[in-house]
Every structure is written in C-alpha cells, then in structure tokens.
CSV table of C-alpha atoms in Angstrom, one decimal:
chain,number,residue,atom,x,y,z
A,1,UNK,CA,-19.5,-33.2,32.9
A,2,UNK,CA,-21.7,-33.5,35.8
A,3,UNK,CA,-20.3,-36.6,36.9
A,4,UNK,CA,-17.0,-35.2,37.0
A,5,UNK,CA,-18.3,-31.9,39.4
A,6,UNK,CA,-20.0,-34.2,41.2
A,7,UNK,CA,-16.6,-36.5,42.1
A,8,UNK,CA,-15.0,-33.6,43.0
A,9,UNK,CA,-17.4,-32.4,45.3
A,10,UNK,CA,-17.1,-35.4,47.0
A,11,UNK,CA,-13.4,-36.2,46.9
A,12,UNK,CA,-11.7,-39.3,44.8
A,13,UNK,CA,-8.2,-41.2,45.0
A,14,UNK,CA,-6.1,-42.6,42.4
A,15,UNK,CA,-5.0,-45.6,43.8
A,16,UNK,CA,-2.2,-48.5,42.5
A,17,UNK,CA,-3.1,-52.1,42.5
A,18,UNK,CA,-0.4,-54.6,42.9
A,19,UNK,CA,0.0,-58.1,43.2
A,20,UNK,CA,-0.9,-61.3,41.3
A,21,UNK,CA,-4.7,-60.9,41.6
A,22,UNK,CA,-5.3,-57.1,40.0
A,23,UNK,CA,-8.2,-59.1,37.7
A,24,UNK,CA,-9.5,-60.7,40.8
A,25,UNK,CA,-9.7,-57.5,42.3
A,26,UNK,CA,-11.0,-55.6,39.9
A,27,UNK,CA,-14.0,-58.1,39.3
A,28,UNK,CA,-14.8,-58.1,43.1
A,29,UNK,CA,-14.8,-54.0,42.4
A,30,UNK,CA,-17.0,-54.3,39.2
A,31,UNK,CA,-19.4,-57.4,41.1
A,32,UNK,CA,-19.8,-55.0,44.2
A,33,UNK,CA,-20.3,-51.4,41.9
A,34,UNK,CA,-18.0,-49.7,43.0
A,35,UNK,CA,-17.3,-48.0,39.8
A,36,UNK,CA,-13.6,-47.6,38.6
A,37,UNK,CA,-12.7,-44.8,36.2
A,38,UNK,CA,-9.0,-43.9,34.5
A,39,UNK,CA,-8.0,-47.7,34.7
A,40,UNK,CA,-4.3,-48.6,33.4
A,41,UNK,CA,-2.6,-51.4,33.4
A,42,UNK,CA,1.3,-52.1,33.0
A,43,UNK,CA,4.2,-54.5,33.9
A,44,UNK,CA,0.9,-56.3,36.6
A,45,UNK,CA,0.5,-53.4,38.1
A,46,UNK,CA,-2.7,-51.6,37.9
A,47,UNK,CA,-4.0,-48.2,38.3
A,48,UNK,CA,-7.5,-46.4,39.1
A,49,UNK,CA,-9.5,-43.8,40.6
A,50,UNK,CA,-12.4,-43.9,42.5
A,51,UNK,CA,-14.5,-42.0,45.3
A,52,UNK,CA,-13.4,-41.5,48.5
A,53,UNK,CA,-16.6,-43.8,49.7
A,54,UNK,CA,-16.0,-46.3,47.8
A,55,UNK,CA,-12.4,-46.3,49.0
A,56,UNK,CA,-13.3,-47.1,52.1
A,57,UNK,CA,-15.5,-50.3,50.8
A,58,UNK,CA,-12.9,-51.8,49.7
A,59,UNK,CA,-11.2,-53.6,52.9
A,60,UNK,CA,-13.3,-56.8,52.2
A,61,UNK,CA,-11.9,-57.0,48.5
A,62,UNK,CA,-8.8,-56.3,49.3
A,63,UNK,CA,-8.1,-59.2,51.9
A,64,UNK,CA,-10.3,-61.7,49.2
A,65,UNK,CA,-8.1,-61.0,46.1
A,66,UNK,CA,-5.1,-60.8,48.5
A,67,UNK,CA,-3.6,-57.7,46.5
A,68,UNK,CA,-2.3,-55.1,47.8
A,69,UNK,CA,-3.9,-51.5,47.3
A,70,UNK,CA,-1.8,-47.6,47.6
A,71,UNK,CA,-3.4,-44.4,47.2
A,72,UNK,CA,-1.3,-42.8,44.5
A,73,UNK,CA,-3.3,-39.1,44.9
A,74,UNK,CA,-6.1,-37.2,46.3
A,75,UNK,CA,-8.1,-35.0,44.5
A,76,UNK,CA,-11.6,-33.3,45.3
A,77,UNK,CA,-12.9,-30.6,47.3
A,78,UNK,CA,-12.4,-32.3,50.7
A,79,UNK,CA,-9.2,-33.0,50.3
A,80,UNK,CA,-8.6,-29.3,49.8
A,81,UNK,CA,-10.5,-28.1,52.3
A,82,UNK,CA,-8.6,-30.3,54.7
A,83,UNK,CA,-4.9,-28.3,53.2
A,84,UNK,CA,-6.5,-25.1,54.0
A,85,UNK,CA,-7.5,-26.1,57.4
A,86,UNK,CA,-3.5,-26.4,57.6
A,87,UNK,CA,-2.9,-22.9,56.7
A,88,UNK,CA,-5.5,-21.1,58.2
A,89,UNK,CA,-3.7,-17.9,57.9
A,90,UNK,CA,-3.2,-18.3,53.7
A,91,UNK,CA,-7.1,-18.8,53.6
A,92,UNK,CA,-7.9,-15.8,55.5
A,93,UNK,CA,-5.8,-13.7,53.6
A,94,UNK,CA,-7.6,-14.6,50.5
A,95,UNK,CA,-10.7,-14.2,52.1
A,96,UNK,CA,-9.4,-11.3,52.7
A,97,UNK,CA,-8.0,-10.1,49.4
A,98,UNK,CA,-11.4,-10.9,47.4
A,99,UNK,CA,-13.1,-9.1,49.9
A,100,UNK,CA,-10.9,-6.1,49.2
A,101,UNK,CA,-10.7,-6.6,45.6
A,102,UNK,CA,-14.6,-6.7,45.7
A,103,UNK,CA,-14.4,-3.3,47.6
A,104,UNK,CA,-12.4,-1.8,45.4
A,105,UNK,CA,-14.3,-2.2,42.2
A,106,UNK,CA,-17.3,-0.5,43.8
A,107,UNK,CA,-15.4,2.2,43.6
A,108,UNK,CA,-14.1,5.4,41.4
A,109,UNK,CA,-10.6,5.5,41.3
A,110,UNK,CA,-9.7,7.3,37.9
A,111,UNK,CA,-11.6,9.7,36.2
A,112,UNK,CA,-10.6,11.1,32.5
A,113,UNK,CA,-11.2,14.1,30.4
A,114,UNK,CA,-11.3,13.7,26.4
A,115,UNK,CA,-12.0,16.3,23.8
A,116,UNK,CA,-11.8,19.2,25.3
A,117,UNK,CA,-9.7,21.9,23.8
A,118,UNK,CA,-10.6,25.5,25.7
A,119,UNK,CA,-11.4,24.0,28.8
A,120,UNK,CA,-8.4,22.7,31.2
A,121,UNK,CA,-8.9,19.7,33.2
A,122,UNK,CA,-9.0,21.2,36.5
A,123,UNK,CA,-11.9,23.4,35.6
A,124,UNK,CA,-13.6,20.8,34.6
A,125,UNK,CA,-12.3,18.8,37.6
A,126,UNK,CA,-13.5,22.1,39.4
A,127,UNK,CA,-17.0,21.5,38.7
A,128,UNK,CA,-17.1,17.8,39.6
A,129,UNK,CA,-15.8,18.0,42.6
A,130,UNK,CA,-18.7,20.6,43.5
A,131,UNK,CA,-21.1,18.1,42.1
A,132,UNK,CA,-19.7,15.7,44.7
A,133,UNK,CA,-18.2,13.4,42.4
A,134,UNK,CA,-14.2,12.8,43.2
A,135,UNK,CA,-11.9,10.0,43.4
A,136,UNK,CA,-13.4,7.0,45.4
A,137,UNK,CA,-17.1,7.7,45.1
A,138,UNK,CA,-19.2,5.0,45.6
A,139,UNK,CA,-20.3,3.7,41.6
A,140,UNK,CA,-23.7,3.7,42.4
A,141,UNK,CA,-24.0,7.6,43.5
A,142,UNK,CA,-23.2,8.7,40.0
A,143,UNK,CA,-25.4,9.2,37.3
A,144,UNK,CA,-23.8,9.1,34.2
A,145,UNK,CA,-26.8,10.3,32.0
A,146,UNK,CA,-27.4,13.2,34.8
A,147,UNK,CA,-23.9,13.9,34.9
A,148,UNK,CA,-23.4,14.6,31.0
A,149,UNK,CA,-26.3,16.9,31.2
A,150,UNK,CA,-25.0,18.6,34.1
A,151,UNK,CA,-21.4,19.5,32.0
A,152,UNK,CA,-23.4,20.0,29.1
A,153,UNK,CA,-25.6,23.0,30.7
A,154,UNK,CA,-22.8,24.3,32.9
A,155,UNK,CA,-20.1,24.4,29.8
A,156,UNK,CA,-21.9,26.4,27.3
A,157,UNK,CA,-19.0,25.8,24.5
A,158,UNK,CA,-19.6,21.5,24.5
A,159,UNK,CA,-22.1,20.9,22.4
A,160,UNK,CA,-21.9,17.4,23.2
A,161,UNK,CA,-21.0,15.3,26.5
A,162,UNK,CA,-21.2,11.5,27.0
A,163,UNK,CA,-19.6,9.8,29.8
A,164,UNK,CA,-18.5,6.2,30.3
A,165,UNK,CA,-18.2,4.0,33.6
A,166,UNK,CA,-16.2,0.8,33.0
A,167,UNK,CA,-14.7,-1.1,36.1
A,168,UNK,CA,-13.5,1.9,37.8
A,169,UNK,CA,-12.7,4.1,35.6
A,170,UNK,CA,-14.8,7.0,34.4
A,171,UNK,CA,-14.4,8.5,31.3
A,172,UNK,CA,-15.7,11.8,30.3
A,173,UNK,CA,-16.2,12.5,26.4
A,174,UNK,CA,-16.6,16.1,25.3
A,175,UNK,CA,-17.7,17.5,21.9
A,176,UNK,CA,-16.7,20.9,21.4
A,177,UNK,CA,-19.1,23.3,19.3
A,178,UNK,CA,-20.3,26.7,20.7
A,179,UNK,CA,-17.4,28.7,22.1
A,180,UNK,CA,-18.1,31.0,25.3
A,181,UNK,CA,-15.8,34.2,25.8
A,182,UNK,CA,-12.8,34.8,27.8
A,183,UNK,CA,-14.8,35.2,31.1
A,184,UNK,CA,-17.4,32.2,30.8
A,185,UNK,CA,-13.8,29.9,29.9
A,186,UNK,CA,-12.2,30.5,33.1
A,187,UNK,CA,-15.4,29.6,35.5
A,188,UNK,CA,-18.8,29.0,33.5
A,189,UNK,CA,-20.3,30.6,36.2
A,190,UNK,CA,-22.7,32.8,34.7
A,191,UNK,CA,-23.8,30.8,32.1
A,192,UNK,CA,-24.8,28.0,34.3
A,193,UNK,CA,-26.7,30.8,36.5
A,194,UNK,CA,-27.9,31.5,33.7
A,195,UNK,CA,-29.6,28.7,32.4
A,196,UNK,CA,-30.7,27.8,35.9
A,197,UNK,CA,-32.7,30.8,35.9
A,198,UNK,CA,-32.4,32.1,39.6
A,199,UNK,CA,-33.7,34.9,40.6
A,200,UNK,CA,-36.5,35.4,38.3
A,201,UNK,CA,-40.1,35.7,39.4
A,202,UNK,CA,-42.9,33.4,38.5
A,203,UNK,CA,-44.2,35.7,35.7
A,204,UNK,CA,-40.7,35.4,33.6
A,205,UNK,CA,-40.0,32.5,31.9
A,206,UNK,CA,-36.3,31.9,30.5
A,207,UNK,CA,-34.9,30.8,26.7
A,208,UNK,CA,-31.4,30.1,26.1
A,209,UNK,CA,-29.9,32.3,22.8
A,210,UNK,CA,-26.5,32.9,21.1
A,211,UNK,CA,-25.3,36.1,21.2
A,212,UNK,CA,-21.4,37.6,19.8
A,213,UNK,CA,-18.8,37.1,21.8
A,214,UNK,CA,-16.6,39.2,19.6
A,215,UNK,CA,-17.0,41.8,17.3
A,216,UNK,CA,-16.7,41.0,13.2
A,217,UNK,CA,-18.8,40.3,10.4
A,218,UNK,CA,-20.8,37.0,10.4
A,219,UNK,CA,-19.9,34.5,7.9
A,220,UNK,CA,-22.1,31.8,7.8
A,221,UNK,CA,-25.1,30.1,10.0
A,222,UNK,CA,-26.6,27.4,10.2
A,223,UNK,CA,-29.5,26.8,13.3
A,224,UNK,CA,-30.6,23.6,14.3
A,225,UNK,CA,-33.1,24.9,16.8
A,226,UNK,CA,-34.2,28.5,17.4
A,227,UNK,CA,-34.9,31.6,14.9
A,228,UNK,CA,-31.7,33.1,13.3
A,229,UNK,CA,-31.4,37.3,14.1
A,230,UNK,CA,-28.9,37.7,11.3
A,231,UNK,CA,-27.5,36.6,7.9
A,232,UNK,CA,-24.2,36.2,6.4
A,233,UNK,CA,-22.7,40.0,5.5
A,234,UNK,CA,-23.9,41.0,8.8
A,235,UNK,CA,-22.0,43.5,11.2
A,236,UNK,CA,-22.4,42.6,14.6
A,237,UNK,CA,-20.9,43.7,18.1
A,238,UNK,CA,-19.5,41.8,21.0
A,239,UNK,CA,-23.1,40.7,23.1
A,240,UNK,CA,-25.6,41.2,19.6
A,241,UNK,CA,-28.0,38.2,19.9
A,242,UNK,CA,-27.5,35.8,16.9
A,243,UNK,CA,-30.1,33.2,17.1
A,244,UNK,CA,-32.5,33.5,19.4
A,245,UNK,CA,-34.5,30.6,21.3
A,246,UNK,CA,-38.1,32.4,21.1
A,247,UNK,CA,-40.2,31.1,18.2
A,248,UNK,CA,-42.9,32.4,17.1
A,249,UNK,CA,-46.1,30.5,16.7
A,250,UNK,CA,-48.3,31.7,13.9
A,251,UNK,CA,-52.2,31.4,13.3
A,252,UNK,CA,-53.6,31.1,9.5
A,253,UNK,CA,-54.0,34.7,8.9
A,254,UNK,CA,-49.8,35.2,9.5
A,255,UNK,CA,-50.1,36.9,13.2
A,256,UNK,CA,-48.1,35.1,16.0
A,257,UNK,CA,-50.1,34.0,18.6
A,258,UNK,CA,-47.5,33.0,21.1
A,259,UNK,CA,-44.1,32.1,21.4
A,260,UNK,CA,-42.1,28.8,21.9
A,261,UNK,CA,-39.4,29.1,24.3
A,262,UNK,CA,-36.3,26.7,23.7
A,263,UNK,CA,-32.1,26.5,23.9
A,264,UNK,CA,-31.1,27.7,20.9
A,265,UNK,CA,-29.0,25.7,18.9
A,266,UNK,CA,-27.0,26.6,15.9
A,267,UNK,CA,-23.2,26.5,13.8
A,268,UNK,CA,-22.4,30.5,13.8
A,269,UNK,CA,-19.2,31.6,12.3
A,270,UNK,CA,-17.8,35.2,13.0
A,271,UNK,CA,-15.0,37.1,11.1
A,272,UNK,CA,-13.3,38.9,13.6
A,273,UNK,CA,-9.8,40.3,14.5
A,274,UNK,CA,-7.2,39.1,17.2
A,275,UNK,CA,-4.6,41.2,18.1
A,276,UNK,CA,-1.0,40.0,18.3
A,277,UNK,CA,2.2,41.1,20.0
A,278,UNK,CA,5.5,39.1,20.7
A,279,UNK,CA,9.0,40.5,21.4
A,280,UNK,CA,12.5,39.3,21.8
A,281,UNK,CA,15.8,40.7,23.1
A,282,UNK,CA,18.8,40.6,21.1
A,283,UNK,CA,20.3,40.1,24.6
A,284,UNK,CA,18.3,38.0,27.1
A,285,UNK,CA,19.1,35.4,29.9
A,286,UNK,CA,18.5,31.6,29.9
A,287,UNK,CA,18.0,28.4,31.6
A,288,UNK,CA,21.2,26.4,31.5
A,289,UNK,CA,21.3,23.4,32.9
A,290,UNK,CA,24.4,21.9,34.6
A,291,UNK,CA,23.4,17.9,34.7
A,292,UNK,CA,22.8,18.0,38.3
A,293,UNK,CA,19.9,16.3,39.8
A,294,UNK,CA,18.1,14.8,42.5
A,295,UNK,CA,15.0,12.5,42.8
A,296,UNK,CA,13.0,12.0,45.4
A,297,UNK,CA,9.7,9.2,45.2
A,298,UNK,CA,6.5,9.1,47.6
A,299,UNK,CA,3.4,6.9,47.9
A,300,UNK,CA,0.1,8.0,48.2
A,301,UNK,CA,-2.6,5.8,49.4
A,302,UNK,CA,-6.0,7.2,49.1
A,303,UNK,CA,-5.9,10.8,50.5
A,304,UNK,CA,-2.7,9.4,52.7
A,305,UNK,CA,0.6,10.3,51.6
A,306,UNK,CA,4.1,8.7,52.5
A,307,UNK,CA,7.6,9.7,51.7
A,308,UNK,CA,9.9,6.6,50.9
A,309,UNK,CA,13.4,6.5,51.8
A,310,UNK,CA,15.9,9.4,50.1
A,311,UNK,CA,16.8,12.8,50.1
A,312,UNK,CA,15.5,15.7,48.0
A,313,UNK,CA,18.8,18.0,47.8
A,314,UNK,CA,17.6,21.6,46.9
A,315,UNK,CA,19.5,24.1,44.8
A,316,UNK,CA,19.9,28.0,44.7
A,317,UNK,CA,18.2,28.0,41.0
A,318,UNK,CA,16.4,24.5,40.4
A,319,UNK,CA,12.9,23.5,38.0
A,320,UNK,CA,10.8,20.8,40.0
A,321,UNK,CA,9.3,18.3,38.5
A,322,UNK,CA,7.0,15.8,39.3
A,323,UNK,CA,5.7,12.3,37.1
A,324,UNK,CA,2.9,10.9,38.6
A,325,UNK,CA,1.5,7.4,37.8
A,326,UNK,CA,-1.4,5.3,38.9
A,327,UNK,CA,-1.6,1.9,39.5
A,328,UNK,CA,-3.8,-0.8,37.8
A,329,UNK,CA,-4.9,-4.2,37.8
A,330,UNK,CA,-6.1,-4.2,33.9
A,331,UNK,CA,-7.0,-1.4,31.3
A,332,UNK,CA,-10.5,0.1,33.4
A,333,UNK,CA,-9.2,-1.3,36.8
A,334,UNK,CA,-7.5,1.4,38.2
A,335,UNK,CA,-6.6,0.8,42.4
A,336,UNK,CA,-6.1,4.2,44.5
A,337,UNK,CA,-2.3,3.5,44.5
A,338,UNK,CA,0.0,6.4,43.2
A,339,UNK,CA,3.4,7.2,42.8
A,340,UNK,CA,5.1,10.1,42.6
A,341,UNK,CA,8.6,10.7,41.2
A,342,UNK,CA,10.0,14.4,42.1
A,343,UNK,CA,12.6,15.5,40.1
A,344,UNK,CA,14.7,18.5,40.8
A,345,UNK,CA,17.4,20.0,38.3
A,346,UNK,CA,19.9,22.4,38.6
A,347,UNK,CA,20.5,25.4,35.8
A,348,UNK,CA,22.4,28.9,36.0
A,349,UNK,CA,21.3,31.8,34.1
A,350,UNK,CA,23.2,32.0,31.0
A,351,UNK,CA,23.2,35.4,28.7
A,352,UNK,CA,23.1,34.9,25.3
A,353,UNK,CA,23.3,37.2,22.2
A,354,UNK,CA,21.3,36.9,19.0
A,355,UNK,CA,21.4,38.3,15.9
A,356,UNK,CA,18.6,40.2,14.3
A,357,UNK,CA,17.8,37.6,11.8
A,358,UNK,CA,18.1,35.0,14.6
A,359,UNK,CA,16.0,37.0,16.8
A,360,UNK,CA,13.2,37.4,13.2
A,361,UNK,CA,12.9,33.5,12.9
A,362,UNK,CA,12.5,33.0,16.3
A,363,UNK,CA,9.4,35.1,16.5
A,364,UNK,CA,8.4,33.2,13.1
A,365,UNK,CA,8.5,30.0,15.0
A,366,UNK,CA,6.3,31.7,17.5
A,367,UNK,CA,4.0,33.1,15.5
A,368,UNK,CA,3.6,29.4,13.4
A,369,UNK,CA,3.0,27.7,16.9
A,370,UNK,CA,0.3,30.4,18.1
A,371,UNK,CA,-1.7,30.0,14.7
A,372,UNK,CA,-1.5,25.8,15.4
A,373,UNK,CA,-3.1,26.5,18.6
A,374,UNK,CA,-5.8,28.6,17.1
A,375,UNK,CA,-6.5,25.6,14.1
A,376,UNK,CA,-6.1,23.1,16.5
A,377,UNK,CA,-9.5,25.2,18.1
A,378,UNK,CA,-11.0,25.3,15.0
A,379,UNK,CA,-10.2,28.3,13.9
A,380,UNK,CA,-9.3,29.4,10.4
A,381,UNK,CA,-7.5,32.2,9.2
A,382,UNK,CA,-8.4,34.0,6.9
A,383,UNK,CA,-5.6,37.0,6.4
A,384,UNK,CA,-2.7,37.2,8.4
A,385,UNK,CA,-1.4,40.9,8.8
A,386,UNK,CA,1.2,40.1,11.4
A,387,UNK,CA,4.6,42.0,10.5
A,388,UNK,CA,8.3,41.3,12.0
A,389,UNK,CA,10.5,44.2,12.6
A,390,UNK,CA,14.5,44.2,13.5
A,391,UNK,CA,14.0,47.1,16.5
A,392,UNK,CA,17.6,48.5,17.3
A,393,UNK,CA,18.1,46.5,20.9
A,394,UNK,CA,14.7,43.7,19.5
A,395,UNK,CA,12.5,42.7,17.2
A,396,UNK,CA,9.1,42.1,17.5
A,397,UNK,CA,6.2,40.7,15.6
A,398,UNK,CA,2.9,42.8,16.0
A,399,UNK,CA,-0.1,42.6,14.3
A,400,UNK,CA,-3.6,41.6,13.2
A,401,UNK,CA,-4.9,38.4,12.4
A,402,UNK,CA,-8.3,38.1,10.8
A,403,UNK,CA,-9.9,35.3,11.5
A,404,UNK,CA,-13.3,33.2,10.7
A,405,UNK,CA,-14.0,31.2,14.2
A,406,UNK,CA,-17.2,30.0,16.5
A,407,UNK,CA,-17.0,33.1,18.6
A,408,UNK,CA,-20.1,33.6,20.1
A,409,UNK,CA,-21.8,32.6,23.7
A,410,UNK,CA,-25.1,31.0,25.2
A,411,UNK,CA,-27.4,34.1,26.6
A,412,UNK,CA,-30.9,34.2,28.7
A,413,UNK,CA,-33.7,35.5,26.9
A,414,UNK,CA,-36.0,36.8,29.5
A,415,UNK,CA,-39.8,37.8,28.5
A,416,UNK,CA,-42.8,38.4,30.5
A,417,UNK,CA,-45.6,35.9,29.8
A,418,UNK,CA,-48.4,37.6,28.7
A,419,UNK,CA,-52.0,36.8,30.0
C-alpha cells in the first residue's frame, strides 16, 4: 500500500514493448533494477508500468535490445498537476468552491423547533433572536448547554430543553411539563424577570414556586423538589401558591432553623372549568374559489432577496399563499439558499343556506376538534357540559367543560434573610 502512494506521488507510465527482443529487454530492465510492475505479455507484445525516473533510464536498453518502447498512459500526481496547470481557471474554481463549502459549514443556516405544543415558533424564535442567535451565526458563538438553560428559565411551561448542533443545523428539543397562563404564553416576560430576580436588594434572596393559574379543585401532586402547600381535595384560586421552593431545615428538637431556597419542581394537576361558545348562521357567506391562479417564485440569498422572471396578477378577492423551502447538501447540511413559491387564488363570496341539523353537526365537528386540541395539550376531560341549540336564525353550542389539566405557573418567592 505504501508502495503504491508512493508511485503516485512520483508519477508512473504504462508503457508497450514491441519487437523481437521484449525478453532481452526486459532482462536489461530486471539486470539494471529498474523494477517493472503490471507485466503482460500477448501475441510478442509486452506491456508494463514503471516510474517516471526510471522511464527515463531506459534510452541505453532500449537501443541494446533494439525494441521498440510506447507510453500507453500516465498516471501519478505530476501528471495531474501538469492537466491542471492547463486549466488554471477549473482549479481555481475548486479552490474556490472548497473554500466556500468550508465556509459554509461554519455556519448556522437552519434552526428547528420540536415538542412544543403552547408555544409557537416565532416566540420561541422571538427569544433567540434577542439572545443573538439567528440564521448564519458563527457555530462556535453558541452554547448549546447555555442555550437550553436559557429556554428552560425563560419558558416556565418546558420542563425539559436539549438542543442539538449537527453540520449546520440546530435543533431545539422541548419537553413540555409545567403550563404558564394566558399572559406568560404570549411573551414569558415576567417569568424570566422573574427568575432573574432584578430589582431586589441585597437583603432578599429569591425561590422559584408553583402557584394556580386557574381556579379549580386540585387533583393530584406529586413534587420532585420543593414542599407541597396543598393536597388533593383542595380548593384553590387563580395565583394560590402550590408548592413552594422554601424548605425548611429542622434541628433535633423539631424547630426549623433556616430555610433552603430552591426552584420548585413538581406534577400538579387542577380540576378547573373552561368556558365555551361557538355559533353558526343558518345563512352565512363563503369562500368560493373559481380555479384561477397565479404564481409567482423568488430567491433569497442570505438576507438578499431576488424576484425571478414572471408576473404576480392580483385579484379583487384573492388568498396568498406562500411555500417556502430550503436548500441542502445532505440531511444536517442546510446552505442559506431559499425559494419561495407565491401563490395567489381567486374566490367570490358565495351565500349558502343550511339547515338546522346541518348547522348542529357542524358545531359537533367543532366542538370534537377543540377538545383534540386540548388532549393533544394534555388535557383530560373530565365532564363535558357543552349543549347545542337550533336558535331561530342559528345555532350555537355554549357551555362548560370541566377539565383536569397542568394549570398552574412558576412564581418568586421573596423572603428577607434573617441575621
């Protein structure tokens, strides 16, 4: 094996022997070591490789075994290097190409979002992009084990974070346990305040605890760290603390001597109520759409955008569309290429008329989808008290649904530390 690096390193020919003295000539060859490799012989004519040196020895051989010599092929890293010196222009542009390519992959060009169920992408998205971390960040500026901590803390309700950088592609995995309210799903803001602590003096020190983020009757819990406040069979209102993260430290004779301050971390489950309300018109207008369309395509390279060739014809009632997709050299390879495909399509409003029992099953369909959307959350229901009434110009479907979910949120405890 290292023979054979070693010859093309240095460049070999295959070369053809003819004439009636191919045994002469090989014996000079063999008497002078030069060494012959790949040696065939048919119909007296002979064939062999050797190294470009000893190619160049063999002028005194040739004119004593009178035979006559051709170079069949050249092989080896000379050789080559010689071809590429004829297209100077195809070299650099490799050059050029491995340089990019090499550019590229220290790069972020995708980054992912799985798991997560409450929170959108583009919150999540939000918050990355204020921790500086975007599409074509430099690999080596992001910390993935700082980074999973960071969404951990900032997103009460994921009880578990991990993120993965392969090529150049980075992957977020999220866990969802603890649920935050309403408010703390659209920004997080005031639980990553919060936990930060800011604004407290030097005297105060800060616990994270669960508190009810609805009102009900609390089912079951189960605390991993932290002291429970409540059992199940409790009643408890919206912002009641559930488990809290002080613990208290106790000496021999049963008094607490201090307190251990830690994030509380526990399974609650709440019974609580959700109001529900749908209606539909007997009589209502709809999207009908005639079949015609137009679509238009664009490039965007990096933060650069480019419209190719066509025309996006616009209608008096149109829905816009747009399919975007990224390109990618292998699985986790992803380049900073996109394309996008706008679609626009033409509808008219169209009135329709229903019948009540229509109109009953459509808000049964309704209802069925919104209770998915809850189990797909985790939720469970436990009674279902929505009704479906046949109104005299609609019907709607209004109600109570009583249901046994993770609805609480992560809270400050704030105590003064006693001297």
């Amino acid at each position: 094996m290292e023979q054979r690096l070693l010859d093309f390193l240095h460049g070999y020919v295959r070369i053809r022997i003819t004439g009636p003295s191919c045994e002469r000539f090989l014996n000079l060859c063999v008497h002078r070591g030069i060494r012959l490799w790949r040696v065939t012989a048919a119909d007296g004519v002979c064939e062999a490789c050797l190294t470009k040196a000893d190619f160049f020895r063999l002028k005194e051989i040739v004119r004593k075994s009178r035979a006559g010599v051709r170079v069949m092929r050249r092989y080896g890293f000379p050789f080559m290097l010689r071809t590429c010196r004829k297209r100077g222009a195809c070299l650099c542009g490799v050059l050029c190409a491995a340089l990019l390519m090499a550019w590229l992959s220290a790069h972020i060009w995708s980054i992912t979002i799985e798991g997560n169920l409450s929170q959108t992408d583009d919150v999540i998205f939000e918050y990355l992009e204020g921790e500086g971390i975007s599409h074509g960040i430099w690999k080596n500026q992001v910390d993935t084990q700082e980074l999973s901590e960071g969404i951990r803390n900032y997103f009460s309700r994921f009880s578990w974070v991990s993120t993965q950088l392969k090529g150049t592609r980075l992957t977020i995995y999220v866990k969802e346990g603890t649920s935050d309210s309403a408010e703390s799903d659209t920004n997080g803001t005031d639980a990553a305040e919060s936990m930060q602590g800011g604004g407290l003096s030097e005297g105060e020190k800060i616990c994270s605890g669960i508190a009810a983020a609805k009102s009900g009757e609390v089912v079951s819990v189960y605390v991993r760290k932290g002291l429970a406040a409540v059992s199940a069979g409790d009643l408890v209102e919206e912002g009641d603390l559930l488990v809290s993260g002080r613990i208290p430290v106790y000496n021999d004779e049963g008094e607490i001597t201090a307190w251990q301050e830690a994030e509380a971390d526990a399974d609650v489950i709440l019974r609580t109520e959700t109001s529900y309300y749908d209606e539909l018109d007997y009589e209502r207008t709809v999207k009908n759409y005639t079949g015609n369309e137009t679509v238009r395509h664009m490039l965007r390279l990096g933060s650069s955008s480019f419209a190719l060739p066509g025309t996006l014809k616009g209608y008096d009632l149109c829905d816009i569309t747009v399919e975007i997709t990224q390109s990618k050299v292998s699985e986790n390879f992803y380049l900073p290429i996109w394309f996008y495909e706008y679609t626009v399509r033409e509808y008219e409003n169209l009135t329709i008329h229903v019948s009540k029992e229509e109109a009953c099953e459509n808000l049964r369909d309704n209802l069925s989808s919104f209770i998915e959307k809850l189990q797909e959350k985790g939720v469970q229901i436990f009674q279902n008290n929505v009704t479906i009434e046949a109104r005299e110009n609609s019907a709607a479907a209004q109600g109570i649904l009583i249901t046994d979910e993770s609805a609480v949120v992560r809270v400050t405890e704030e105590e003064e530390l006693q001297e």
